[in-house]
PDB file of C-alpha atoms in Angstrom:
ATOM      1  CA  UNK A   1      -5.682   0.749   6.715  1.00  0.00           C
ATOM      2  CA  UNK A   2      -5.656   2.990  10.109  1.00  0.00           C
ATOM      3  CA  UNK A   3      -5.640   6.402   9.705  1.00  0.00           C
ATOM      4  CA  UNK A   4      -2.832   8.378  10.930  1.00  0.00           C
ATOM      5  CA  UNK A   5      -2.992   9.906  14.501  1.00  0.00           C
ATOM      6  CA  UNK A   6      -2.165  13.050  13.376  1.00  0.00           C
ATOM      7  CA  UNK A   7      -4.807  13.425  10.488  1.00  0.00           C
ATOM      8  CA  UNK A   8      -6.495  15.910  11.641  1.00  0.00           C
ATOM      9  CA  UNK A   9      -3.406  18.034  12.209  1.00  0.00           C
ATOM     10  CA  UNK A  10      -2.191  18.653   8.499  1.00  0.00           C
ATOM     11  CA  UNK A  11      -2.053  22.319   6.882  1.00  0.00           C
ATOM     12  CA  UNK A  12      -5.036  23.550   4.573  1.00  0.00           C
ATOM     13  CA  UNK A  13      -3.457  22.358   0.923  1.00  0.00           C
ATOM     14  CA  UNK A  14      -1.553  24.699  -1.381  1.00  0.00           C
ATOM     15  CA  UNK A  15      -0.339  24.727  -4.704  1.00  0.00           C
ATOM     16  CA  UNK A  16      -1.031  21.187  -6.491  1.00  0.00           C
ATOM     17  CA  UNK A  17      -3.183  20.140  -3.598  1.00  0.00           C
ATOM     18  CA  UNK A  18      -5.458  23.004  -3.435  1.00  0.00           C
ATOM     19  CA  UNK A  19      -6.616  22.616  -7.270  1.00  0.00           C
ATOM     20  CA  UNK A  20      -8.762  19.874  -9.514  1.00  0.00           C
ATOM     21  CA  UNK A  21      -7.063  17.686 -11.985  1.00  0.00           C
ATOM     22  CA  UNK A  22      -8.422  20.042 -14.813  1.00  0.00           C
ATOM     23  CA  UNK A  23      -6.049  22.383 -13.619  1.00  0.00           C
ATOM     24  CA  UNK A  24      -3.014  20.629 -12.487  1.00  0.00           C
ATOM     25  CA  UNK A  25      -2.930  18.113 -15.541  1.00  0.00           C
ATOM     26  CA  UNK A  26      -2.148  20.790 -17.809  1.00  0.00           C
ATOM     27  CA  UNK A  27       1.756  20.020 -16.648  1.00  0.00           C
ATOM     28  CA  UNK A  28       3.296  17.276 -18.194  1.00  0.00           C
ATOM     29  CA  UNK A  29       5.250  16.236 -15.786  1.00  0.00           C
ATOM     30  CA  UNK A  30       2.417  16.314 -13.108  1.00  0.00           C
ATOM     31  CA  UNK A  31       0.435  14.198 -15.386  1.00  0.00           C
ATOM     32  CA  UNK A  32       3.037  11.203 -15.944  1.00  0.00           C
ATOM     33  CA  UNK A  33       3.607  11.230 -12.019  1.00  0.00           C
ATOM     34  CA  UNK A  34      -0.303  10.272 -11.578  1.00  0.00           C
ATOM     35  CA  UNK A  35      -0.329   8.302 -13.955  1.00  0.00           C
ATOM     36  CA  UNK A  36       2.574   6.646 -12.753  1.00  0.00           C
ATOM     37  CA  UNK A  37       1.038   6.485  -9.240  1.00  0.00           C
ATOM     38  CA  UNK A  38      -2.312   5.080 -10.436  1.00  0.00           C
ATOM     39  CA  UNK A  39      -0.523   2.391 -12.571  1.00  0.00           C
ATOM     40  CA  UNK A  40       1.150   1.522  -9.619  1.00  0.00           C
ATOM     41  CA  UNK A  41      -1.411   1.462  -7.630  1.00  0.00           C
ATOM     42  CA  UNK A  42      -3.820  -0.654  -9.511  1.00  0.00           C
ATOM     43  CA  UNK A  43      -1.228  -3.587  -9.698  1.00  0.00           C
ATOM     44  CA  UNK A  44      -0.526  -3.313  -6.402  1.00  0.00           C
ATOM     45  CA  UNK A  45      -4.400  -4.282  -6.076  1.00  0.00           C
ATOM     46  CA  UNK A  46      -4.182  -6.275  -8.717  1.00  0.00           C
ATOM     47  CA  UNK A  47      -1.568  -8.661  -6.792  1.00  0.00           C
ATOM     48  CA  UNK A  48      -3.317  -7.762  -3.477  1.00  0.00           C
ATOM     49  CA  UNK A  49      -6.899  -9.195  -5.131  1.00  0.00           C
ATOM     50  CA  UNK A  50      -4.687 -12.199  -6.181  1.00  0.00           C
ATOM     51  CA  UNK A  51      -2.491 -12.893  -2.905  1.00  0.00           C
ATOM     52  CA  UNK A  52      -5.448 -13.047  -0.802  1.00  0.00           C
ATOM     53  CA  UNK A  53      -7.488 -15.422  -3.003  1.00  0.00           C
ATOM     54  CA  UNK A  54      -4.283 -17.661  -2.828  1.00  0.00           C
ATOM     55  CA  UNK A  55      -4.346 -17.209   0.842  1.00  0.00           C
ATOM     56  CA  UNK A  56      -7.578 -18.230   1.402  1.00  0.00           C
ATOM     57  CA  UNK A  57      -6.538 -21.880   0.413  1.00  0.00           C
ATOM     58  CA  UNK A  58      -4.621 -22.128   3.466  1.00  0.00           C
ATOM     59  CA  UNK A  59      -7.204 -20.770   6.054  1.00  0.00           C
ATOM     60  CA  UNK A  60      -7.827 -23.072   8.676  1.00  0.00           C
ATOM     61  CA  UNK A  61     -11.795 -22.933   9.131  1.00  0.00           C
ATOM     62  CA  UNK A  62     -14.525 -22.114   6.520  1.00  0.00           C
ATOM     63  CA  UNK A  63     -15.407 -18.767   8.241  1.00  0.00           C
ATOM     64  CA  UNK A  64     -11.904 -17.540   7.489  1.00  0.00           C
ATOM     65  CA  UNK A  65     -12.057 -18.163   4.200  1.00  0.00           C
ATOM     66  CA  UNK A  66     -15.408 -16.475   3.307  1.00  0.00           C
ATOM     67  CA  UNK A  67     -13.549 -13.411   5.311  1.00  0.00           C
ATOM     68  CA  UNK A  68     -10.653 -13.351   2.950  1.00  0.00           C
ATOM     69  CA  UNK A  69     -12.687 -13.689   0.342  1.00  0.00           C
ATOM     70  CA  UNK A  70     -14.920 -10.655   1.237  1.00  0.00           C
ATOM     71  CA  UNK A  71     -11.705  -8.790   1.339  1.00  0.00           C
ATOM     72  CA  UNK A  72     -10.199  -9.852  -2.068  1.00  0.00           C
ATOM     73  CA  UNK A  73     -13.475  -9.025  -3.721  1.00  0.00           C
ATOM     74  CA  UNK A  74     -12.927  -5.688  -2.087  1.00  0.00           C
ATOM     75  CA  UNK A  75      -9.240  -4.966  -3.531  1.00  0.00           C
ATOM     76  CA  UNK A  76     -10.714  -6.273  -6.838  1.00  0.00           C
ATOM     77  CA  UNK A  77     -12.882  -3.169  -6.684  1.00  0.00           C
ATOM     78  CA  UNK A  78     -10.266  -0.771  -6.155  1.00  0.00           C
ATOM     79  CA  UNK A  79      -8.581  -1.708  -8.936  1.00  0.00           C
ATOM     80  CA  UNK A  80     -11.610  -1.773 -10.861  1.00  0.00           C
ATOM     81  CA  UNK A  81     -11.674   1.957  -9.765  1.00  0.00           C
ATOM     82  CA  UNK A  82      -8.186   3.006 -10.720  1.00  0.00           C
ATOM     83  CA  UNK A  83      -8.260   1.342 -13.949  1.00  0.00           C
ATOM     84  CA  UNK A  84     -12.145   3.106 -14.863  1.00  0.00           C
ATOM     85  CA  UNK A  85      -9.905   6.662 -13.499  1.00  0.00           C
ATOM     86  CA  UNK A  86      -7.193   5.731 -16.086  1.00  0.00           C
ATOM     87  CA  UNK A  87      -9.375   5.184 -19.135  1.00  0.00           C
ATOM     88  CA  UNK A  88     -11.701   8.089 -18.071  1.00  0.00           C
ATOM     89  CA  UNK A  89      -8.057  10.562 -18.309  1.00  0.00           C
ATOM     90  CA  UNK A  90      -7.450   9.044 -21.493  1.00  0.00           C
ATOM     91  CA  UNK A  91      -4.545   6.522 -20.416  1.00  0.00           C
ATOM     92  CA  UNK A  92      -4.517   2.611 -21.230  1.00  0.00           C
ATOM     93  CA  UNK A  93      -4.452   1.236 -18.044  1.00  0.00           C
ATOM     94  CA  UNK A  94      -2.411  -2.136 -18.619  1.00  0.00           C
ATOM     95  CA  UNK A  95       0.272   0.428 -20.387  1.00  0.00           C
ATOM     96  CA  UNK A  96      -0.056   2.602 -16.415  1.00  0.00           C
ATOM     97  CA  UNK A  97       0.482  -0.362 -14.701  1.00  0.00           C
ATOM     98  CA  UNK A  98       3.151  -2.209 -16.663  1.00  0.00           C
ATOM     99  CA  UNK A  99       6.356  -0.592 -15.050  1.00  0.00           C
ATOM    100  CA  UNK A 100       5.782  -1.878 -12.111  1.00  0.00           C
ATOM    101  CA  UNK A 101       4.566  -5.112 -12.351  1.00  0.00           C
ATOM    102  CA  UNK A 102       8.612  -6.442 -12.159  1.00  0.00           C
ATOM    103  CA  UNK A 103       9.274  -5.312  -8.779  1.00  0.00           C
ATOM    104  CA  UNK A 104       5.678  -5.704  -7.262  1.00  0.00           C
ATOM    105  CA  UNK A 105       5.585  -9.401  -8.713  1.00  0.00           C
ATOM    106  CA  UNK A 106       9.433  -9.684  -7.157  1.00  0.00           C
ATOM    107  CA  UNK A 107       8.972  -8.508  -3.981  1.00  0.00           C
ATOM    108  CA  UNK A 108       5.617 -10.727  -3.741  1.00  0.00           C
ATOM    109  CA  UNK A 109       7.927 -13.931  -4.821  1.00  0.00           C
ATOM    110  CA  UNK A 110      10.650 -12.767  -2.146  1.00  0.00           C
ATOM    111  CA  UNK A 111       7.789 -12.651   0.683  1.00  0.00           C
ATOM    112  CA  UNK A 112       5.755 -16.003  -0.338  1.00  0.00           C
ATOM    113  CA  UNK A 113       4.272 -17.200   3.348  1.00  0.00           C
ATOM    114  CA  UNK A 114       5.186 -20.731   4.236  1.00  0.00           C
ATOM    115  CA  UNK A 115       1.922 -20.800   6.314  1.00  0.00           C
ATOM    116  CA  UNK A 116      -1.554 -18.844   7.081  1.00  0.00           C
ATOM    117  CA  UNK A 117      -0.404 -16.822   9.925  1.00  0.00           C
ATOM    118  CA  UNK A 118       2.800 -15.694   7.801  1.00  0.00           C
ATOM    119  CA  UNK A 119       0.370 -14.581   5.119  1.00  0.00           C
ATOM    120  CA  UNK A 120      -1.660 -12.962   7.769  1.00  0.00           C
ATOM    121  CA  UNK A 121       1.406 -10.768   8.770  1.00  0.00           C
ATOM    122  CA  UNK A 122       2.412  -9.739   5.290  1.00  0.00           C
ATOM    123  CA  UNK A 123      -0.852  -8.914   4.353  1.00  0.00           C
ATOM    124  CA  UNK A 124      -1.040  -6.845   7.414  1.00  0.00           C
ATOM    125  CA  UNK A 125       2.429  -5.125   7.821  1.00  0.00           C
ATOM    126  CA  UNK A 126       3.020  -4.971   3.716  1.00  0.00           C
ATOM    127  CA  UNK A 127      -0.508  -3.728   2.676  1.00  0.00           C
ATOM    128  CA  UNK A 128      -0.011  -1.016   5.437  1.00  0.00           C
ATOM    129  CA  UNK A 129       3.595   0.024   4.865  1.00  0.00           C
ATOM    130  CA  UNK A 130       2.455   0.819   1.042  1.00  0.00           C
ATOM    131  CA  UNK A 131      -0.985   2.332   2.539  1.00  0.00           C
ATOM    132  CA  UNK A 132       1.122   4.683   4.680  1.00  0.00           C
ATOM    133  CA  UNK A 133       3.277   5.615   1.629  1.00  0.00           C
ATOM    134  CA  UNK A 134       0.341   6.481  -0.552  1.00  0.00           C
ATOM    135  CA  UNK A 135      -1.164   8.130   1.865  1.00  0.00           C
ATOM    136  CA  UNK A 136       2.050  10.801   2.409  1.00  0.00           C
ATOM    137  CA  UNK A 137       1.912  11.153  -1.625  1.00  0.00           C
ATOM    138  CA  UNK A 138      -1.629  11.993  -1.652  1.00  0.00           C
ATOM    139  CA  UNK A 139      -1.355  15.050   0.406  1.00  0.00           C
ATOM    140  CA  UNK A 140       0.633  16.393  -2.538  1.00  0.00           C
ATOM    141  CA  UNK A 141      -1.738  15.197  -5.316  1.00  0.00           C
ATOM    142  CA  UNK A 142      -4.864  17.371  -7.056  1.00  0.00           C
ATOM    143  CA  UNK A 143      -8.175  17.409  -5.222  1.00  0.00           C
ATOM    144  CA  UNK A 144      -9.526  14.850  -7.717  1.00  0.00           C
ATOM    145  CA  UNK A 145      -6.990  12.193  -7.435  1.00  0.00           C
ATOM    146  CA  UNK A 146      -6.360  12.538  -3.695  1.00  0.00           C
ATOM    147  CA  UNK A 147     -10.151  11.725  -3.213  1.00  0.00           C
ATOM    148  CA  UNK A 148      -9.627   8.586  -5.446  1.00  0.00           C
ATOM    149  CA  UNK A 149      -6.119   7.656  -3.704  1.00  0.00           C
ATOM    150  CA  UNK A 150      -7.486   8.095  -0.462  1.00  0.00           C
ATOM    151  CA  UNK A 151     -10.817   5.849  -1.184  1.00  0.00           C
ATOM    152  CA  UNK A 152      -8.466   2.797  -2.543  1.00  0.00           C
ATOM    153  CA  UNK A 153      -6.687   2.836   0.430  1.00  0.00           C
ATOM    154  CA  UNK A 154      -9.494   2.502   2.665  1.00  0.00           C
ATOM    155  CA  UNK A 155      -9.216  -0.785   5.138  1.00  0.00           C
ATOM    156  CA  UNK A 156     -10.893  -3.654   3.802  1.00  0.00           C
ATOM    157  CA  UNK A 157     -10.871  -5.097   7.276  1.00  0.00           C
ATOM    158  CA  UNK A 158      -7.597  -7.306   6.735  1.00  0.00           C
ATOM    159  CA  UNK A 159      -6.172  -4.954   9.828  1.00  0.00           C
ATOM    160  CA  UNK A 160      -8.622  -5.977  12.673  1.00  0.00           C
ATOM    161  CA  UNK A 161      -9.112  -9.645  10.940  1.00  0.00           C
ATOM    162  CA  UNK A 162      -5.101  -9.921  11.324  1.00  0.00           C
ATOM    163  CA  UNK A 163      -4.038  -8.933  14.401  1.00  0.00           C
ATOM    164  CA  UNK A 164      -7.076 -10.952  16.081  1.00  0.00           C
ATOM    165  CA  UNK A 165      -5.978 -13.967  14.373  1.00  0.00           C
ATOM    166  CA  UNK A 166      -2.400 -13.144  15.185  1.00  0.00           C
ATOM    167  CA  UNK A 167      -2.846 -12.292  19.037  1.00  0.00           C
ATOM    168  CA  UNK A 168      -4.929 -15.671  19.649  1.00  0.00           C
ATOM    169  CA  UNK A 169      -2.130 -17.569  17.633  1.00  0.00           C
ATOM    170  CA  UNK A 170       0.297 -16.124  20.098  1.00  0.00           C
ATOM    171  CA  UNK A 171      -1.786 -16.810  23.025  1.00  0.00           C
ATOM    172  CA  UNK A 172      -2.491 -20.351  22.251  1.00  0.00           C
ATOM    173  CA  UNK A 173       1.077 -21.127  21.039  1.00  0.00           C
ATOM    174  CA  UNK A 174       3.744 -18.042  22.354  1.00  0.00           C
ATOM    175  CA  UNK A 175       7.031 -19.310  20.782  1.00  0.00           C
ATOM    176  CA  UNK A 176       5.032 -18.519  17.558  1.00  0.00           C
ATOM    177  CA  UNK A 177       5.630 -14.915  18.162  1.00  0.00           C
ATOM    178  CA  UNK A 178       9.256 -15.131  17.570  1.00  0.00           C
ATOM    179  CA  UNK A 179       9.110 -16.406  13.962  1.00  0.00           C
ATOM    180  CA  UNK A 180       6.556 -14.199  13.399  1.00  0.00           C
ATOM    181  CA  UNK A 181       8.469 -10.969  14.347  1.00  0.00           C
ATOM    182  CA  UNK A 182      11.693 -11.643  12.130  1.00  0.00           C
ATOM    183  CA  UNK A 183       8.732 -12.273   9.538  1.00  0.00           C
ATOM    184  CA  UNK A 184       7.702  -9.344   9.927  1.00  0.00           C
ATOM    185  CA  UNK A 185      10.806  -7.450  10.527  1.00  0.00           C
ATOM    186  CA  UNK A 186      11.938  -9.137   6.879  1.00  0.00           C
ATOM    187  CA  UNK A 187       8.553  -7.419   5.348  1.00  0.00           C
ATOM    188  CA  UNK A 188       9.532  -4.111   6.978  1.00  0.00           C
ATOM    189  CA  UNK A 189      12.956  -3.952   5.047  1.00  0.00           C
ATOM    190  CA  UNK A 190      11.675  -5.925   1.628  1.00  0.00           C
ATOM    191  CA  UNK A 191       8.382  -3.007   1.260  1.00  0.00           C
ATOM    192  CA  UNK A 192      11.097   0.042   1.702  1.00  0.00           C
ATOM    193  CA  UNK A 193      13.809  -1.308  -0.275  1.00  0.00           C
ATOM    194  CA  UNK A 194      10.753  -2.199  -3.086  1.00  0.00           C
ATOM    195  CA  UNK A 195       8.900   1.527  -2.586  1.00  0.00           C
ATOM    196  CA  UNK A 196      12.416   2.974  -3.195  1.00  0.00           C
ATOM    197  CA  UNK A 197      12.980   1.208  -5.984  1.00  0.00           C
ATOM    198  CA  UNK A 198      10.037   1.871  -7.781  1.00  0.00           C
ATOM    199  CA  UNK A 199      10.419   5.681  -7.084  1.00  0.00           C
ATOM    200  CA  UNK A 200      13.875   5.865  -8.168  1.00  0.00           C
ATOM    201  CA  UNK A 201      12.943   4.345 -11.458  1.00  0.00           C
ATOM    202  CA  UNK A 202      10.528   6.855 -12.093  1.00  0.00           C
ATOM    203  CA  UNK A 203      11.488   9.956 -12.783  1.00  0.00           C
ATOM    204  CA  UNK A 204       7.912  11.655 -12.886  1.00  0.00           C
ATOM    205  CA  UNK A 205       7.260   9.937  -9.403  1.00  0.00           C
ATOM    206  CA  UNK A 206      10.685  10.900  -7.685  1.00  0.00           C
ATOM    207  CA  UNK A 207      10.376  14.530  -9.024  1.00  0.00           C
ATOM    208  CA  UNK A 208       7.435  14.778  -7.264  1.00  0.00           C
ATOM    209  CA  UNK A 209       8.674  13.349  -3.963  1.00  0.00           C
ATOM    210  CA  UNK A 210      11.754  15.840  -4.384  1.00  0.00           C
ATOM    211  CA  UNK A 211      10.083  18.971  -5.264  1.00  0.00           C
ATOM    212  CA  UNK A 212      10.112  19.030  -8.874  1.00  0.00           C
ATOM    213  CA  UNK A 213       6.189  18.923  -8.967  1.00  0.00           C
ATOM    214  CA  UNK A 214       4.650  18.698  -5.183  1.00  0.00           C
ATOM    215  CA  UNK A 215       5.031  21.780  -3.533  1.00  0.00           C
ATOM    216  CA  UNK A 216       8.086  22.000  -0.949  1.00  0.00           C
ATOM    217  CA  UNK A 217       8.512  18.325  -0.772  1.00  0.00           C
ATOM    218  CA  UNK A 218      12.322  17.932  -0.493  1.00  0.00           C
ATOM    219  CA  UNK A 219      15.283  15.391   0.284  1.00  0.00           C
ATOM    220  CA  UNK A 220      15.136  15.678   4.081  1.00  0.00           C
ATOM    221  CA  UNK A 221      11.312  15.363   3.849  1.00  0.00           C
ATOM    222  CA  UNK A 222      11.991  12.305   2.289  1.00  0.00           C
ATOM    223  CA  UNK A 223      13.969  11.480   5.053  1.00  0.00           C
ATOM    224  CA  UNK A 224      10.896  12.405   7.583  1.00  0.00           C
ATOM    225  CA  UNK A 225       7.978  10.639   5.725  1.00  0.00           C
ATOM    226  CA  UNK A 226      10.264   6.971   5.680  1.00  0.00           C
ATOM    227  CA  UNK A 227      10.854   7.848   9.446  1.00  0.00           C
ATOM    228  CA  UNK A 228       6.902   8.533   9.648  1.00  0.00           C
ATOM    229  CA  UNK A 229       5.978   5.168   8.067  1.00  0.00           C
ATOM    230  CA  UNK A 230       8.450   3.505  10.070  1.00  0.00           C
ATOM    231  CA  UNK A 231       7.117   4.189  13.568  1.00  0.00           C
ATOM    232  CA  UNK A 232       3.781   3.429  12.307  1.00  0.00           C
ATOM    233  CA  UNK A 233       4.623   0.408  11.437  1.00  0.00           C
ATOM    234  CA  UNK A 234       6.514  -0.224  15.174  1.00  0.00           C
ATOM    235  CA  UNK A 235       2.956   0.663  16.488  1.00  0.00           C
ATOM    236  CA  UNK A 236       1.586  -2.312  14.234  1.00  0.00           C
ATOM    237  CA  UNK A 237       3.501  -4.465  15.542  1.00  0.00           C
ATOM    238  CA  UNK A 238       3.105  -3.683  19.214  1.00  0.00           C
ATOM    239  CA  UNK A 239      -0.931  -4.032  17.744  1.00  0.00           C
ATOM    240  CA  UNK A 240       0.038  -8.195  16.659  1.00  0.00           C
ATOM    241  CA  UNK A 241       1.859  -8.942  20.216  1.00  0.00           C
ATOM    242  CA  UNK A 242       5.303  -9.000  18.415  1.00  0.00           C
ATOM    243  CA  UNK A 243       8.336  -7.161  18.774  1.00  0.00           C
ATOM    244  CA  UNK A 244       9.436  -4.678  16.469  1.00  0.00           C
TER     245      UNK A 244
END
């Protein structure tokens, strides 16, 4: 996914952020909320590895397919990696990612694209919504998992593939841009509503978004990081052609 404007902006890391996992894993609490995130991460590329296979199917030309293909084989790794950093800290990795396979595999059945430019849009705008919330967690995680949470998240080149597609959809056809930006707009609300959820069900996860465990991450920062992935993804869509 893009990396945020302001990356090179943040503060040197304290607390949690400025030590290994040797060190921070010695609190309980800290511990579940990685493992939590991992879990959760590794079925979200799990169903990521498994939506764009499905996709695939309905790509127009030959050439798109191999590209999606390329791609899956690339979220396939990722969770190959998370699941390796599981059993390496001594946790069972289908028992990480269990909790959240409900609401990932619900919000996946809520969003099913009727077409290949739909798919192309949730791929783009829900892969990057979750990006951009892993990517405010990490900030508060151990030097050793950030590095890991940081290299799943890396684009597999869905971004550039999808808003090219997207654009010369809109070009050849603009009344398609419509549809597509209530699409998207639906995506927007389903991926908060579905990172909230799995947060609030958490406890290990939400005390570390609160400031139980991550170092002066409170309520109204909260507030500020949804508000941060929400213009981000207003920029994304200016990126398709479509409204936000």
């Amino acid at each position: 996914m893009e990396t945020p404007d302001n990356a090179n902006e943040a503060p040197a890391p304290t607390g949690i952020a400025a030590q290994d996992w040797a060190t921070a894993s010695a609190a309980p609490q800290y511990r579940a909320a990685v493992v939590d995130l991992l879990g959760a991460l590794a079925y979200g590329e799990l169903a990521a590895f498994e939506r764009l296979a499905e996709d695939a199917k309905l790509a127009p030309t030959l050439g798109d397919k191999a590209e999606l293909a390329k791609m899956a084989s690339a979220e396939f790794h990722h969770f190959e990696r998370l699941t390796e950093r599981l059993t390496a800290i001594d946790e069972e990795p289908t028992a990480a990612m269990e909790p959240f396979a409900k609401a990932l595999d619900d919000f996946h059945r809520q969003t099913a694209p009727s077409d290949w430019l739909e798919g192309l849009v949730k791929a783009y705008v829900g892969d990057s919504i979750a990006s951009d919330f892993y990517r405010e967690v990490a900030a508060r995680l151990d030097t050793d998992t950030r590095s890991l949470v940081l290299a799943v998240l890396d684009d597999t080149g869905h971004g550039n593939f999808a808003v090219e597609k997207v654009r010369a959809a809109i070009e050849a056809e603009p009344r398609v841009g419509g549809r597509l930006a209530l699409w998207a707009r639906r995506l927007m609300g389903e991926a908060l509503s579905q990172a909230q959820r799995v947060v609030a069900d958490r406890d290990a996860l939400s005390t570390m978004l609160v400031g139980g465990v991550a170092d002066g991450f409170d309520l109204a920062e909260v507030g500020r990081m949804f508000s941060r992935i929400t213009e981000a993804h207003t920029k994304r869509m200016a990126a398709l052609g479509l409204a936000a």
